[in-house]
mmCIF file of C-alpha atoms in Angstrom:
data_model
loop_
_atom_site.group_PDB
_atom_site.id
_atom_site.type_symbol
_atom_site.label_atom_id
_atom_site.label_comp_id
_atom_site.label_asym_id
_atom_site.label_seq_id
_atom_site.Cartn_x
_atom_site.Cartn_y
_atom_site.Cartn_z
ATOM 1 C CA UNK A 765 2.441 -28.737 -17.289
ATOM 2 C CA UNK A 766 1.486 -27.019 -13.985
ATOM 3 C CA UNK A 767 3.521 -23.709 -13.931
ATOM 4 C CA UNK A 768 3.915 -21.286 -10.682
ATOM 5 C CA UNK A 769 1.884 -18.163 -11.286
ATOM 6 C CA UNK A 770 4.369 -14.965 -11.188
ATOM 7 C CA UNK A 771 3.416 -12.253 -8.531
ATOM 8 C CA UNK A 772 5.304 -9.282 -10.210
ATOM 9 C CA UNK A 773 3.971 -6.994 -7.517
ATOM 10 C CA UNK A 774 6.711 -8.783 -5.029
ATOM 11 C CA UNK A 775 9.432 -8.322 -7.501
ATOM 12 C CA UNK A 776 8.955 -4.526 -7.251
ATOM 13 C CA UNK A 777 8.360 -4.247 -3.369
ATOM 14 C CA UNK A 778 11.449 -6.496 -1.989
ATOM 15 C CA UNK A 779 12.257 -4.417 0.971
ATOM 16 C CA UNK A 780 8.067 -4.503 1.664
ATOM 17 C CA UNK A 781 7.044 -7.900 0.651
ATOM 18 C CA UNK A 782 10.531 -9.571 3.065
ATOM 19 C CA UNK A 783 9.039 -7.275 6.065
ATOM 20 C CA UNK A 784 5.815 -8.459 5.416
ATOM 21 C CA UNK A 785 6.938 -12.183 5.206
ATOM 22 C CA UNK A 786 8.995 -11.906 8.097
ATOM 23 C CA UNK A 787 5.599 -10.427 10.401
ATOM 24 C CA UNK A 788 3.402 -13.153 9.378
ATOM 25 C CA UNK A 789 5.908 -16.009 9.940
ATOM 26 C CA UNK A 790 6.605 -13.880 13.807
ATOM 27 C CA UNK A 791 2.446 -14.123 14.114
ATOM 28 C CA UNK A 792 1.222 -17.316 12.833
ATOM 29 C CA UNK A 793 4.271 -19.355 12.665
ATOM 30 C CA UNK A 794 5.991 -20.960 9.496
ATOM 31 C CA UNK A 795 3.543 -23.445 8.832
ATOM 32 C CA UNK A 796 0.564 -21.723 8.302
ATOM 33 C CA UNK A 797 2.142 -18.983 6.593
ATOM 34 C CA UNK A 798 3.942 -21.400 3.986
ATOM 35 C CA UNK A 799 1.129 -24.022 3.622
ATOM 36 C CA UNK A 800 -1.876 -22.679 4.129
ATOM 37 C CA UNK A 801 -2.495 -20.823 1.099
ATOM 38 C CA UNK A 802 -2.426 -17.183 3.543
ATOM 39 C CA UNK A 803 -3.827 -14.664 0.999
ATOM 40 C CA UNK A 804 -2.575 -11.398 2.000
ATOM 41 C CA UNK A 805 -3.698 -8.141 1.112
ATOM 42 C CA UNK A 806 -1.146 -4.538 2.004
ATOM 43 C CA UNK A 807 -1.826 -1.073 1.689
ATOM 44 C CA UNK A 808 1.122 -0.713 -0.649
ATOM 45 C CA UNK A 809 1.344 1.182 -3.718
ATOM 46 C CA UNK A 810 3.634 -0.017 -6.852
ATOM 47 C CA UNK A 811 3.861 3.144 -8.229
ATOM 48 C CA UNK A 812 4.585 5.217 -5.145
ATOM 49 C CA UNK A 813 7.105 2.607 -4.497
ATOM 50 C CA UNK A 814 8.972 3.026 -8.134
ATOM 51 C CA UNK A 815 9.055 6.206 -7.827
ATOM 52 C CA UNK A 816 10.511 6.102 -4.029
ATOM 53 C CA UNK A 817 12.875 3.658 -4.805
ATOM 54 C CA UNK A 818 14.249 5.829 -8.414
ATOM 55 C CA UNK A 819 14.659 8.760 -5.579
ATOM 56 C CA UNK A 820 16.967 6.427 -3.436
ATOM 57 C CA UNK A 821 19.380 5.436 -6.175
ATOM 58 C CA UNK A 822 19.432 8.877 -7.259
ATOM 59 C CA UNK A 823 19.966 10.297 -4.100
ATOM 60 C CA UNK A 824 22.577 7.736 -3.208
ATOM 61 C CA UNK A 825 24.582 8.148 -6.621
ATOM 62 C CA UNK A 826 24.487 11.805 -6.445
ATOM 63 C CA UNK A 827 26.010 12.275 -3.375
ATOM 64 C CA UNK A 828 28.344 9.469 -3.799
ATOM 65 C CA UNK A 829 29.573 11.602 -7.114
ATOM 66 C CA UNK A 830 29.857 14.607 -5.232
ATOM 67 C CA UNK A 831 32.355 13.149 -3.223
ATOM 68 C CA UNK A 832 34.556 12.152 -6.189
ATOM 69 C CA UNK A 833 35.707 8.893 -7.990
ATOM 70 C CA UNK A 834 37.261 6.216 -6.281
ATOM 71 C CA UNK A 835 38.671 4.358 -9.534
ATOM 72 C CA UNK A 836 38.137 1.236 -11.209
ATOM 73 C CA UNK A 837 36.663 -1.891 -9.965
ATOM 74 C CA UNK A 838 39.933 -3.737 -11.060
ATOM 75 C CA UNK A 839 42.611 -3.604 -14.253
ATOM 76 C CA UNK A 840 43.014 -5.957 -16.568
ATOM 77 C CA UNK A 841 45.971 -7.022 -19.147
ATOM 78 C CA UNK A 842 45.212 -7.222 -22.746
ATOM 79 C CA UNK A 843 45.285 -10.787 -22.985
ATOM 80 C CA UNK A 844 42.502 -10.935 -20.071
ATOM 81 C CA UNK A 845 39.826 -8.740 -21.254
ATOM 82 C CA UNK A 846 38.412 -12.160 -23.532
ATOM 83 C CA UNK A 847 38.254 -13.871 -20.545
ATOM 84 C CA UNK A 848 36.619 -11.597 -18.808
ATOM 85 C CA UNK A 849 33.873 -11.130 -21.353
ATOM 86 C CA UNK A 850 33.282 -15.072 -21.677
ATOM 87 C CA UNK A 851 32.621 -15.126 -17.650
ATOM 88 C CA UNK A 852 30.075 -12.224 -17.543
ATOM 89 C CA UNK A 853 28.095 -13.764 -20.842
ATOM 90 C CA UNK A 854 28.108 -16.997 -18.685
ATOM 91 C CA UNK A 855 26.679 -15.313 -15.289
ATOM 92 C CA UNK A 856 23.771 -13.120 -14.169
ATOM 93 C CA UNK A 857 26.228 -9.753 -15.209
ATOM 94 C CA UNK A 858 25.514 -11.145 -18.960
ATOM 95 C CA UNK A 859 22.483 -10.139 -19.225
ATOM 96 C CA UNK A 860 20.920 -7.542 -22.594
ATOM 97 C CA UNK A 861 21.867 -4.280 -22.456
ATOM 98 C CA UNK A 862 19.052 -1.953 -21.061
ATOM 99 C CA UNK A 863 18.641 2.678 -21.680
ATOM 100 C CA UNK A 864 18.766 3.405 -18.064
ATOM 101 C CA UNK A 865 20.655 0.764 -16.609
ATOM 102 C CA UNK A 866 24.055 0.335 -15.179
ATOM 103 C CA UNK A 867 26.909 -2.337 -16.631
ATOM 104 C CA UNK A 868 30.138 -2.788 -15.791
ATOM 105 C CA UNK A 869 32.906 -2.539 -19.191
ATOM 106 C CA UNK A 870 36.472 -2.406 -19.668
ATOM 107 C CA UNK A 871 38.155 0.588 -21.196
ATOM 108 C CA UNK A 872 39.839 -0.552 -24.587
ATOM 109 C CA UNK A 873 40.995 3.424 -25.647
ATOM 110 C CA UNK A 874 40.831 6.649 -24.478
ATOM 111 C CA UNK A 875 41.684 9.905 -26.108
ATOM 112 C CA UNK A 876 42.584 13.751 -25.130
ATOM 113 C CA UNK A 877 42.065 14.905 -28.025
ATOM 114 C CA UNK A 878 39.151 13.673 -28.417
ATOM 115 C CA UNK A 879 38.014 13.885 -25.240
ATOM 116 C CA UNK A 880 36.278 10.496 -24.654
ATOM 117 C CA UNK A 881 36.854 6.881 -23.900
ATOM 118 C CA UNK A 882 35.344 3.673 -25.859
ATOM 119 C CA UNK A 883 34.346 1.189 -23.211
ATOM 120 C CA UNK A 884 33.834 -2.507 -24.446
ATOM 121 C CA UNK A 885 30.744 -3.974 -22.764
ATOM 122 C CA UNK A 886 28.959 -7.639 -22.788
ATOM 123 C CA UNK A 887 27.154 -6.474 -26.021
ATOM 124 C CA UNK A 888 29.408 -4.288 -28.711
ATOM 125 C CA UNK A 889 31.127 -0.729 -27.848
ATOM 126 C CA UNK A 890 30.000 2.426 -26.015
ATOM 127 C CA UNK A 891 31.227 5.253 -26.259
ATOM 128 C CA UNK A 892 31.964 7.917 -23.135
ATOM 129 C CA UNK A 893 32.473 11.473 -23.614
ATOM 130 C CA UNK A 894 34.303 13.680 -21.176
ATOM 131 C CA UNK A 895 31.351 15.606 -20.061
ATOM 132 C CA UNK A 896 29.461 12.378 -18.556
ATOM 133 C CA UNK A 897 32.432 11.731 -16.632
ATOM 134 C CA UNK A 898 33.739 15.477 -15.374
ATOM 135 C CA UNK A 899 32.523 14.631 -12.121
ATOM 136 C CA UNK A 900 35.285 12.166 -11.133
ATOM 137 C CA UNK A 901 37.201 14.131 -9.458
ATOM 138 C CA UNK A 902 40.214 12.369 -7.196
ATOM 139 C CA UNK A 903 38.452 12.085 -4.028
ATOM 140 C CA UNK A 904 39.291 15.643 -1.236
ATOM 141 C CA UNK A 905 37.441 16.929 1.307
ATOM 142 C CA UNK A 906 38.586 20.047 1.304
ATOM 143 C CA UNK A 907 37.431 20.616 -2.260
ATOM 144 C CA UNK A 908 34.134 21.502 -2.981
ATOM 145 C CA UNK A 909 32.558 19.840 -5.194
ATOM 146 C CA UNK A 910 31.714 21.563 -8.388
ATOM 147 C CA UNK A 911 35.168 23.474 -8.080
ATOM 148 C CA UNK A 912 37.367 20.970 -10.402
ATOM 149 C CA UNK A 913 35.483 19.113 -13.258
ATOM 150 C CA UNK A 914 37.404 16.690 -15.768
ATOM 151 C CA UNK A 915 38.343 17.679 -19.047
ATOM 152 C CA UNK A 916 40.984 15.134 -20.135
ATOM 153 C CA UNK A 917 39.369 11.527 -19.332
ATOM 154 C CA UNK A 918 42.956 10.385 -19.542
ATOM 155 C CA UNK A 919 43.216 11.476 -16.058
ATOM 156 C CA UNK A 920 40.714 9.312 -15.252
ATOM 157 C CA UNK A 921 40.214 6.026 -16.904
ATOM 158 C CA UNK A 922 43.473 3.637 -18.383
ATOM 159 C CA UNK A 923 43.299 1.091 -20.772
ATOM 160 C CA UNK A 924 42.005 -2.226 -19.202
ATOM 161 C CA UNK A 925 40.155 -0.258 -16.404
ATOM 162 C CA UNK A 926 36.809 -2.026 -15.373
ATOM 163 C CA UNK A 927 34.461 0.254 -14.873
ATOM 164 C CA UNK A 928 30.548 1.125 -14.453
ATOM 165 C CA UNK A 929 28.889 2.788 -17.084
ATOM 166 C CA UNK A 930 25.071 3.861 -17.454
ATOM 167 C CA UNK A 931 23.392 3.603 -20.727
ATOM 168 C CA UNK A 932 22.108 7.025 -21.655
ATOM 169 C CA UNK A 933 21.116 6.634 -25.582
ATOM 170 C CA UNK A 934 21.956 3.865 -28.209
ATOM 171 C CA UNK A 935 22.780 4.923 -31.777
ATOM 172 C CA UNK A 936 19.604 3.499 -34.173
ATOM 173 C CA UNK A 937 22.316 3.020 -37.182
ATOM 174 C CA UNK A 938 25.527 1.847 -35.672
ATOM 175 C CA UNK A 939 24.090 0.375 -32.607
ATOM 176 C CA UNK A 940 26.309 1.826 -30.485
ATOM 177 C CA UNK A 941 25.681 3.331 -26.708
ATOM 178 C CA UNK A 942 26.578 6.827 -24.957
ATOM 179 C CA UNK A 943 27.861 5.800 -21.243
ATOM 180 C CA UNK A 944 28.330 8.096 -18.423
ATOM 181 C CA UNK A 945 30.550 6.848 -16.080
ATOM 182 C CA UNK A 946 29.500 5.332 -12.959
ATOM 183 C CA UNK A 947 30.581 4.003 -9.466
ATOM 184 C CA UNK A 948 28.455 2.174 -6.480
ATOM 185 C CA UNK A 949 27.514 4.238 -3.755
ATOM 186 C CA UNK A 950 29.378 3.713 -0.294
ATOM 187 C CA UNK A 951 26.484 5.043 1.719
ATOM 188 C CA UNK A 952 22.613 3.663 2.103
ATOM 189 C CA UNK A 953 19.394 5.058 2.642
ATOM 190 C CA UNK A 954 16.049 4.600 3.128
ATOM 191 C CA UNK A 955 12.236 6.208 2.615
ATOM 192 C CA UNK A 956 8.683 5.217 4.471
ATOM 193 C CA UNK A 957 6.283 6.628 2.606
ATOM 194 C CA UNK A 958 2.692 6.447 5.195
ATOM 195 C CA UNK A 959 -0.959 8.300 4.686
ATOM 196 C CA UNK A 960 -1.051 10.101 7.390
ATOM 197 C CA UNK A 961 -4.832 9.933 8.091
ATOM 198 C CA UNK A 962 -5.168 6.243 8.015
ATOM 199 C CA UNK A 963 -1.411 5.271 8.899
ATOM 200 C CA UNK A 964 -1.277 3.203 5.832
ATOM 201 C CA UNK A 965 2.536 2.403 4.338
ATOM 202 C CA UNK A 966 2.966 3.300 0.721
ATOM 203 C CA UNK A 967 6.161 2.756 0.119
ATOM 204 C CA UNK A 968 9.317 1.100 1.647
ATOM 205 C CA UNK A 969 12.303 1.750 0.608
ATOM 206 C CA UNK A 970 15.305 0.004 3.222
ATOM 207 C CA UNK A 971 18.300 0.068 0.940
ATOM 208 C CA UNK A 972 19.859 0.682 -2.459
ATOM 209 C CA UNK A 973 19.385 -2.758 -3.646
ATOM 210 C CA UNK A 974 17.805 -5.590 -2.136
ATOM 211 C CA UNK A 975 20.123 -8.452 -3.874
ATOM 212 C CA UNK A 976 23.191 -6.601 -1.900
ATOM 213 C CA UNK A 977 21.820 -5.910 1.277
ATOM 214 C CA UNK A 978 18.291 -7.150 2.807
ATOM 215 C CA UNK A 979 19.507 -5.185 5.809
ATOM 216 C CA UNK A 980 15.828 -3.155 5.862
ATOM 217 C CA UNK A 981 16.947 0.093 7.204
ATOM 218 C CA UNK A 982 13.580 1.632 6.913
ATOM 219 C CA UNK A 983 12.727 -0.307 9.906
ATOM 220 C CA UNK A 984 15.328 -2.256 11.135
ATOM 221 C CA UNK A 985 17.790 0.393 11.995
ATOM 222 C CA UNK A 986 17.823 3.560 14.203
ATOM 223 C CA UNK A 987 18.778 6.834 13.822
ATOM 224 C CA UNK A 988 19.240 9.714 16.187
ATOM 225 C CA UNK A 989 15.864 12.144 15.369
ATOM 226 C CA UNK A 990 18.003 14.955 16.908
ATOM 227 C CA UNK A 991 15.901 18.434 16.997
ATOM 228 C CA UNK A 992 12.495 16.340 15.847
ATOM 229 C CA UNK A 993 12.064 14.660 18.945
ATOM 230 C CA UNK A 994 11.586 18.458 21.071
ATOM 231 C CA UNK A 995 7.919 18.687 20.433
ATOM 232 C CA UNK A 996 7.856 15.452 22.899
ATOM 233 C CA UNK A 997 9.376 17.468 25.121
ATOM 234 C CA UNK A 998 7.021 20.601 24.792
ATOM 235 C CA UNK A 999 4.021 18.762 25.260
ATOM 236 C CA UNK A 1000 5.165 16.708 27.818
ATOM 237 C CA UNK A 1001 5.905 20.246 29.230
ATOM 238 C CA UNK A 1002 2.538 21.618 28.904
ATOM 239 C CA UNK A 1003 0.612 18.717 30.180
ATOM 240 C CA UNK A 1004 3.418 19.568 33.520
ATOM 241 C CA UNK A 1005 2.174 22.911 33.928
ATOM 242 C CA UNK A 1006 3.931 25.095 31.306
ATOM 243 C CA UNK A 1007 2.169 27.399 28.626
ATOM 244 C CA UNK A 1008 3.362 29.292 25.872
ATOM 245 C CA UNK A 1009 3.850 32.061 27.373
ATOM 246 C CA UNK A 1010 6.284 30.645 30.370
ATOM 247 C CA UNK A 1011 9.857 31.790 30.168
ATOM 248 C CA UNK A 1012 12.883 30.214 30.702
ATOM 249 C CA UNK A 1013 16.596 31.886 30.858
ATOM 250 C CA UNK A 1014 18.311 30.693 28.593
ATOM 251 C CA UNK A 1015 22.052 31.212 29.846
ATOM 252 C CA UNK A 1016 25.460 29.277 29.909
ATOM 253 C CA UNK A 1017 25.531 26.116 32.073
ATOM 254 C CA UNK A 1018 27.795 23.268 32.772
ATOM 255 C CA UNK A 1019 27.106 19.682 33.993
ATOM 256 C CA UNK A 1020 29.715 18.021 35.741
ATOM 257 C CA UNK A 1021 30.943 14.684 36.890
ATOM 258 C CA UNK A 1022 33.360 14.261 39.108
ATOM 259 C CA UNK A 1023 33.229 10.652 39.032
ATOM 260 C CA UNK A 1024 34.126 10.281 35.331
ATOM 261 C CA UNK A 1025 35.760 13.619 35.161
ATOM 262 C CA UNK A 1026 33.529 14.532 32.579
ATOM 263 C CA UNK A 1027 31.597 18.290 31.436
ATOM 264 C CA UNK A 1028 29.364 19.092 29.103
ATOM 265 C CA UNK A 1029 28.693 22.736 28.277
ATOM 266 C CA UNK A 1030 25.241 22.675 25.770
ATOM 267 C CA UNK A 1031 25.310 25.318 23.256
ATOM 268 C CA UNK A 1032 22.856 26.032 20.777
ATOM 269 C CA UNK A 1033 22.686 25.903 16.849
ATOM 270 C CA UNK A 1034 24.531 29.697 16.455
ATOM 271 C CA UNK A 1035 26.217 29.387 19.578
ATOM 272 C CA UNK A 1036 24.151 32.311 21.328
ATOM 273 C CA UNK A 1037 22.420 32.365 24.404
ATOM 274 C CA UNK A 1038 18.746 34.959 24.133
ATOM 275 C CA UNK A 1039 18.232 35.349 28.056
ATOM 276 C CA UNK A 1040 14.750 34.957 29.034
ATOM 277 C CA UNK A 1041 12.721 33.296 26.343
ATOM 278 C CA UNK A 1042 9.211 32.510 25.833
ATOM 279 C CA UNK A 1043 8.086 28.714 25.770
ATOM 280 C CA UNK A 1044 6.849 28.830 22.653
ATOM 281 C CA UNK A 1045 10.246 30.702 21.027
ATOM 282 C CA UNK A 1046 12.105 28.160 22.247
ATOM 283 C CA UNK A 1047 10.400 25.838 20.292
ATOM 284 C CA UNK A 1048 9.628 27.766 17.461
ATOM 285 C CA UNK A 1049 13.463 27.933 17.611
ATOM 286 C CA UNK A 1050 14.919 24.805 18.441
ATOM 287 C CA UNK A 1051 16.962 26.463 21.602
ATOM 288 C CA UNK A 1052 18.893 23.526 22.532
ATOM 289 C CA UNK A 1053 19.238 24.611 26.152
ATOM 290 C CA UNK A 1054 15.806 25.981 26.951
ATOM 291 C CA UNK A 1055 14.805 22.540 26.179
ATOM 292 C CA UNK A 1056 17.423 20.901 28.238
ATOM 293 C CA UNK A 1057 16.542 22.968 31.769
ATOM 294 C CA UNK A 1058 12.508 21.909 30.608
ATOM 295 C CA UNK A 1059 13.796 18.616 30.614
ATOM 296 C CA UNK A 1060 15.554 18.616 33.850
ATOM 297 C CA UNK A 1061 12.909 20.815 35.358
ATOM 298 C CA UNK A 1062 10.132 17.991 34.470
ATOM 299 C CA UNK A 1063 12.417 15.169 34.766
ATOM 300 C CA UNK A 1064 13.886 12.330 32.289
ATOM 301 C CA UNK A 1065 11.578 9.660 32.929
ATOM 302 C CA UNK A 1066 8.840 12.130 32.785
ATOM 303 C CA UNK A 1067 9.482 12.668 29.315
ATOM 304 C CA UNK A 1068 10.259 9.151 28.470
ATOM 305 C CA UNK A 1069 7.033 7.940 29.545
ATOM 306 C CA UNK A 1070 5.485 10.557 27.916
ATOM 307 C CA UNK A 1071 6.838 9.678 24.635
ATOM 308 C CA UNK A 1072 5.996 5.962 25.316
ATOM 309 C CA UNK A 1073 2.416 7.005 25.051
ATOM 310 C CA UNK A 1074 3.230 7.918 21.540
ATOM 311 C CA UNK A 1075 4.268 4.447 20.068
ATOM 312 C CA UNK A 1076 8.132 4.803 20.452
ATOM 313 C CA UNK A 1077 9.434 1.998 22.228
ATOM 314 C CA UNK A 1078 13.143 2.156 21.176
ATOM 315 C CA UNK A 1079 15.744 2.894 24.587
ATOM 316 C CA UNK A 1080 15.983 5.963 25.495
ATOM 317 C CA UNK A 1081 18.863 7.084 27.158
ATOM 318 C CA UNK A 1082 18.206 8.475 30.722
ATOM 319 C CA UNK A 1083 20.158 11.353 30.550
ATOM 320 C CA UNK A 1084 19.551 15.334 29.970
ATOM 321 C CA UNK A 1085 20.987 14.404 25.566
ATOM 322 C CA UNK A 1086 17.585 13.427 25.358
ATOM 323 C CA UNK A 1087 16.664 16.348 25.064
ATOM 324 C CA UNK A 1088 18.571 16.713 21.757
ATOM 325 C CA UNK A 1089 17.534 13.616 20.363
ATOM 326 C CA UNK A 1090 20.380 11.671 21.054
ATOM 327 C CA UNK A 1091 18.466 7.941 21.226
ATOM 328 C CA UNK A 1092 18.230 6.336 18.373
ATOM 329 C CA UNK A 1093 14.713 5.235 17.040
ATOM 330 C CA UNK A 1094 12.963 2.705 14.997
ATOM 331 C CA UNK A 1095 10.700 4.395 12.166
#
């Protein structure tokens, strides 16, 4: 029997290998890419991207467990949980038990006295302990985080919660695993990991997990690059005329529109104003409104243009925010 050779490489670069897929099928068209027998070689690294995608997922669940617990995935009756069981064993969720990874379980006890919770999972009993769960706070933003920790999981977890768990240690004897409690992050993120000196990608990272979202927001989406896009600005500035040691006042003012009945007052980051200030302060800086009169002095498209010499080709919005880096860009 003929069988398909497995390219595990793939399998550990989704997020890559789709945006890689997706450029050769844009260039030479889905024939050639899926029957010629393309062979294609990337600059990618698997063990630059393992190591950027553990930093996403722990990035994401640490911040989402800063924020507090949201509660279960769903309750169950008694007379349910079997059920339950029999429908992960028969799906993908069925699969062995792995250190390190995260399951979902139902809580079958929990104790204050003893200050832990057993949590029935698709392979025998865990056990959770207060202290992998004292983050799970009931969600309040005007709490810091840190300031109430969980000591009695009964406030917490009920009996027939379903719940993620990670597996932190298995008992050698009684087979048994220690669980921290768990929950799926709400937000995203993403990491592009490039040499700088050959422009070569490393790593891609567009999500939290591929299987949920192929959404590749490494790439695909845009975010504002707010104070980072000034040095545009500057040099645009310099080539203009400016040198470092050209001062602007920077003072109160007010743009108006009559029209739209609309003003906007710029401030900057300590909400201060410095009076006449060097070029290169300003940047040094990051003085919000120096950089706005440069902009206005030089002029908008100016400064787009300028930047379009640079490789961005994202809209860019033709007013003086620009100057703050208030258009979203592609990485």
């Amino acid at each position: 029997d003929i069988k398909a050779r497995k390219d595990w490489n793939v399998g550990s670069v989704p997020y890559f290998a789709e945006h890689i897929r997706r450029y050769l099928e844009e260039k030479y068209g889905q024939e050639v890419l899926y029957r010629e027998g393309l062979q294609v070689y990337t600059t990618v690294n698997v063990a630059y991207q393992r190591n950027a995608q553990q930093a996403i997922r722990k990035g994401l669940y640490d911040l989402d467990k800063r924020q507090g617990y949201r509660g279960p995935l769903g309750h169950l009756a008694p007379e349910e949980i079997e059920t339950f069981f029999q429908n992960m064993k028969e799906s993908a969720e069925g699969n062995s038990l792995e250190k390190g990874s995260v399951a979902k379980g139902v809580v079958i006890e929990v104790s204050r006295e003893e200050k832990k919770a057993s949590i029935r999972l698709n392979e025998g009993v865990g056990t959770l302990p207060v202290e992998n769960m004292e983050w799970a706070r009931t969600p309040d933003p005007e709490i810091a985080y840190g300031a109430v920790k969980i000591s009695d999981p009964t406030k917490v977890l009920k009996i027939g919660d379903i719940v993620l768990v990670r597996l932190i240690e298995q008992d050698a004897k009684a087979g048994s695993w220690i669980l921290a409690l768990e929950q799926e992050p709400d937000a995203q993120g993403a990491l592009l990991c490039m040499e700088n000196g050959t422009g070569h990608v490393k790593a891609m990272v567009g999500g939290l997990d591929f299987k949920i979202s192929q959404f590749n927001r490494a790439i695909q989406s845009r975010r504002q690059p707010g104070s980072s896009f000034k040095p545009f600005t500057y040099a645009a500035a310099l080539d203009k005329g400016y040198t470092p040691a050209t001062i602007i006042i920077d003072s109160p003012i007010i743009y108006t529109d009559d029209q739209m009945d609309w003003k906007w007052k710029p401030k900057n980051y300590k909400e201060k104003f410095y009076g006449p200030t060097l070029f290169r302060t300003a940047l040094i800086f990051s003085r919000n409104v120096v950089t706005i009169k440069i902009v206005r002095d030089i002029g908008i498209d100016y400064v787009i243009d300028y930047a379009r010499r640079f490789g961005i080709t994202a809209p860019l919005s033709r007013d003086l925010s620009l100057a703050l880096g208030s258009s979203g860009l592609f990485l």
